[in-house]
Amino acid sequence: MSARYVRPDWFTSHVFNPFVQFLTRIGISIYGSRILAVRGRKSGQWRTTPVNLLEFDGGRYLVAPRGVTEWVRNIRVTGAGELRLGSHREPIRVTELPDSDKPRVLRHYLERWKFEVGQFFEGVGPDAPDAELQRIAPNHPIFRIH
C-alpha cells in the first residue's frame, strides 16, 4: 500500500479549499463537491475537508487525488463518515477498492476533474492506457460509498 501524499500549497489550503467549503456549506455544490466529515482516528473529533463526489456506473466513490491524506487515514479506521451539502448530512459507510478495481474509476474521475486535480496524477490523464492507470492506482485510495 502506497503512502504517497501531496501536501496542498498555500493557495489551495488558504484560499481555494476554504472557498469551496464555504459554498458547499451554504448548499452550493461545485461540480459535485461535498464536505466529507470523518471522526479523527485518535481524537474522535469531526474533521472536514472538501471532496469531489464521483457518481459512476451506478456507484458513488470518493477518490483521494493527493494520496494518503488525513481523511484517508481516518476513514480507513472508521469506515464511515458524513457527506454534507448545506444543512443536509448524509451518513455513509465505505469500503476501499483494491488496486485492480481502480483504473475504470480513475479514468472517469480524471474525465470529470482533470482540470482541477490533474497535477496529482503523475502526468496520467483520462486517455491514458489501462497499464498507466494501473501503475498509478496504488497512489490514489478510492472508497466506494454504500
mmCIF file of C-alpha atoms in Angstrom:
data_model
loop_
_atom_site.group_PDB
_atom_site.id
_atom_site.type_symbol
_atom_site.label_atom_id
_atom_site.label_comp_id
_atom_site.label_asym_id
_atom_site.label_seq_id
_atom_site.Cartn_x
_atom_site.Cartn_y
_atom_site.Cartn_z
ATOM 1 C CA MET A 1 0.000 0.000 0.000
ATOM 2 C CA SER A 2 1.448 3.361 -1.029
ATOM 3 C CA ALA A 3 1.989 6.147 1.493
ATOM 4 C CA ARG A 4 2.211 8.864 -1.201
ATOM 5 C CA TYR A 5 0.881 12.247 -0.093
ATOM 6 C CA VAL A 6 0.959 15.578 -1.936
ATOM 7 C CA ARG A 7 0.677 18.438 0.550
ATOM 8 C CA PRO A 8 -1.604 21.320 -0.519
ATOM 9 C CA ASP A 9 0.143 24.574 -1.392
ATOM 10 C CA TRP A 10 -0.675 27.849 0.365
ATOM 11 C CA PHE A 11 -3.276 28.944 -2.204
ATOM 12 C CA THR A 12 -5.123 25.637 -2.002
ATOM 13 C CA SER A 13 -5.168 25.413 1.785
ATOM 14 C CA HIS A 14 -5.853 29.097 2.497
ATOM 15 C CA VAL A 15 -7.978 30.244 -0.468
ATOM 16 C CA PHE A 16 -9.342 27.503 -2.756
ATOM 17 C CA ASN A 17 -10.423 24.854 -0.216
ATOM 18 C CA PRO A 18 -11.958 27.396 2.211
ATOM 19 C CA PHE A 19 -13.895 28.958 -0.698
ATOM 20 C CA VAL A 20 -15.226 25.568 -1.874
ATOM 21 C CA GLN A 21 -16.066 24.644 1.735
ATOM 22 C CA PHE A 22 -17.951 27.919 2.197
ATOM 23 C CA LEU A 23 -20.028 27.409 -0.953
ATOM 24 C CA THR A 24 -20.720 23.775 -0.106
ATOM 25 C CA ARG A 25 -21.705 24.666 3.462
ATOM 26 C CA ILE A 26 -24.306 27.115 2.167
ATOM 27 C CA GLY A 27 -25.660 24.469 -0.202
ATOM 28 C CA ILE A 28 -23.884 25.272 -3.482
ATOM 29 C CA SER A 29 -22.153 22.234 -4.960
ATOM 30 C CA ILE A 30 -19.310 22.947 -7.387
ATOM 31 C CA TYR A 31 -19.077 20.011 -9.857
ATOM 32 C CA GLY A 32 -20.358 17.566 -7.238
ATOM 33 C CA SER A 33 -18.449 18.979 -4.262
ATOM 34 C CA ARG A 34 -19.366 17.862 -0.775
ATOM 35 C CA ILE A 35 -17.862 18.320 2.632
ATOM 36 C CA LEU A 36 -16.594 14.993 3.921
ATOM 37 C CA ALA A 37 -16.723 14.738 7.694
ATOM 38 C CA VAL A 38 -14.851 11.882 9.343
ATOM 39 C CA ARG A 39 -14.091 11.265 13.005
ATOM 40 C CA GLY A 40 -10.404 11.578 13.818
ATOM 41 C CA ARG A 41 -8.814 8.207 14.435
ATOM 42 C CA LYS A 42 -7.058 9.476 17.577
ATOM 43 C CA SER A 43 -9.143 12.420 18.815
ATOM 44 C CA GLY A 44 -12.632 11.234 17.863
ATOM 45 C CA GLN A 45 -13.384 14.819 16.787
ATOM 46 C CA TRP A 46 -15.083 15.541 13.462
ATOM 47 C CA ARG A 47 -12.603 16.532 10.737
ATOM 48 C CA THR A 48 -13.852 18.055 7.498
ATOM 49 C CA THR A 49 -12.488 18.528 4.017
ATOM 50 C CA PRO A 50 -13.975 19.302 0.596
ATOM 51 C CA VAL A 51 -14.182 16.322 -1.755
ATOM 52 C CA ASN A 52 -15.455 15.587 -5.248
ATOM 53 C CA LEU A 53 -18.248 13.026 -5.053
ATOM 54 C CA LEU A 54 -17.943 10.792 -8.108
ATOM 55 C CA GLU A 55 -21.064 9.073 -9.397
ATOM 56 C CA PHE A 56 -20.109 6.382 -11.872
ATOM 57 C CA ASP A 57 -21.596 3.174 -13.232
ATOM 58 C CA GLY A 58 -24.309 3.017 -10.581
ATOM 59 C CA GLY A 59 -21.942 3.642 -7.676
ATOM 60 C CA ARG A 60 -20.645 6.569 -5.694
ATOM 61 C CA TYR A 61 -16.975 6.997 -4.899
ATOM 62 C CA LEU A 62 -14.518 9.149 -3.011
ATOM 63 C CA VAL A 63 -11.124 9.421 -4.712
ATOM 64 C CA ALA A 64 -8.032 10.795 -2.950
ATOM 65 C CA PRO A 65 -6.073 12.599 -5.682
ATOM 66 C CA ARG A 66 -3.383 13.695 -3.195
ATOM 67 C CA GLY A 67 -2.832 10.167 -1.917
ATOM 68 C CA VAL A 68 -2.870 9.101 1.716
ATOM 69 C CA THR A 69 -4.293 12.242 3.304
ATOM 70 C CA GLU A 70 -5.553 12.573 6.865
ATOM 71 C CA TRP A 71 -9.137 11.961 5.723
ATOM 72 C CA VAL A 72 -7.964 8.728 4.070
ATOM 73 C CA ARG A 73 -6.192 7.599 7.245
ATOM 74 C CA ASN A 74 -9.271 8.424 9.319
ATOM 75 C CA ILE A 75 -11.847 6.781 7.065
ATOM 76 C CA ARG A 76 -9.701 3.642 6.793
ATOM 77 C CA VAL A 77 -10.047 3.277 10.559
ATOM 78 C CA THR A 78 -13.694 4.285 10.944
ATOM 79 C CA GLY A 79 -15.142 3.005 7.660
ATOM 80 C CA ALA A 80 -17.756 5.734 7.986
ATOM 81 C CA GLY A 81 -18.389 9.447 7.852
ATOM 82 C CA GLU A 82 -20.816 12.042 6.564
ATOM 83 C CA LEU A 83 -21.241 13.843 3.279
ATOM 84 C CA ARG A 84 -22.517 17.348 3.802
ATOM 85 C CA LEU A 85 -24.126 19.817 1.419
ATOM 86 C CA GLY A 86 -25.754 22.826 3.018
ATOM 87 C CA SER A 87 -27.769 21.636 6.005
ATOM 88 C CA HIS A 88 -28.118 18.097 4.574
ATOM 89 C CA ARG A 89 -25.946 15.464 6.264
ATOM 90 C CA GLU A 90 -25.782 12.002 4.769
ATOM 91 C CA PRO A 91 -24.221 9.277 6.937
ATOM 92 C CA ILE A 92 -22.047 6.989 4.790
ATOM 93 C CA ARG A 93 -20.199 3.710 5.109
ATOM 94 C CA VAL A 94 -17.333 2.965 2.765
ATOM 95 C CA THR A 95 -15.078 0.170 1.605
ATOM 96 C CA GLU A 96 -11.725 0.747 -0.043
ATOM 97 C CA LEU A 97 -11.257 -0.576 -3.554
ATOM 98 C CA PRO A 98 -8.357 -2.900 -4.311
ATOM 99 C CA ASP A 99 -5.842 -1.510 -6.814
ATOM 100 C CA SER A 100 -7.085 -3.910 -9.501
ATOM 101 C CA ASP A 101 -10.535 -2.247 -9.450
ATOM 102 C CA LYS A 102 -9.304 1.353 -9.618
ATOM 103 C CA PRO A 103 -8.416 2.074 -13.295
ATOM 104 C CA ARG A 104 -12.011 2.460 -14.571
ATOM 105 C CA VAL A 105 -12.905 4.724 -11.650
ATOM 106 C CA LEU A 106 -9.686 6.743 -12.039
ATOM 107 C CA ARG A 107 -10.361 7.222 -15.748
ATOM 108 C CA HIS A 108 -13.859 8.550 -15.076
ATOM 109 C CA TYR A 109 -12.623 10.759 -12.216
ATOM 110 C CA LEU A 110 -9.980 12.277 -14.498
ATOM 111 C CA GLU A 111 -12.520 12.806 -17.285
ATOM 112 C CA ARG A 112 -14.614 14.820 -14.856
ATOM 113 C CA TRP A 113 -11.998 16.697 -12.800
ATOM 114 C CA LYS A 114 -8.642 16.653 -14.600
ATOM 115 C CA PHE A 115 -8.746 20.465 -14.856
ATOM 116 C CA GLU A 116 -8.765 20.632 -11.043
ATOM 117 C CA VAL A 117 -6.697 17.649 -9.889
ATOM 118 C CA GLY A 118 -4.721 16.513 -12.934
ATOM 119 C CA GLN A 119 -1.382 17.647 -11.499
ATOM 120 C CA PHE A 120 -1.617 14.956 -8.787
ATOM 121 C CA PHE A 121 -1.766 12.044 -11.238
ATOM 122 C CA GLU A 122 1.856 11.971 -12.431
ATOM 123 C CA GLY A 123 1.035 13.097 -15.971
ATOM 124 C CA VAL A 124 -1.594 10.397 -16.434
ATOM 125 C CA GLY A 125 -4.861 11.611 -17.922
ATOM 126 C CA PRO A 126 -8.231 10.139 -18.848
ATOM 127 C CA ASP A 127 -6.953 8.973 -22.249
ATOM 128 C CA ALA A 128 -4.015 7.022 -20.795
ATOM 129 C CA PRO A 129 -3.690 3.300 -21.483
ATOM 130 C CA ASP A 130 -5.055 0.977 -18.802
ATOM 131 C CA ALA A 131 -1.493 -0.001 -17.842
ATOM 132 C CA GLU A 132 -0.693 3.598 -16.885
ATOM 133 C CA LEU A 133 -3.836 3.887 -14.778
ATOM 134 C CA GLN A 134 -2.951 0.590 -13.118
ATOM 135 C CA ARG A 135 0.588 1.872 -12.437
ATOM 136 C CA ILE A 136 -0.658 4.921 -10.505
ATOM 137 C CA ALA A 137 -3.585 3.129 -8.805
ATOM 138 C CA PRO A 138 -1.685 2.355 -5.561
ATOM 139 C CA ASN A 139 -1.049 6.088 -5.075
ATOM 140 C CA HIS A 140 -4.733 7.067 -5.067
ATOM 141 C CA PRO A 141 -7.030 5.495 -2.471
ATOM 142 C CA ILE A 142 -10.624 5.089 -3.653
ATOM 143 C CA PHE A 143 -13.607 4.338 -1.453
ATOM 144 C CA ARG A 144 -16.976 3.054 -2.616
ATOM 145 C CA ILE A 145 -19.905 4.502 -0.699
ATOM 146 C CA HIS A 146 -22.589 2.039 0.468
#
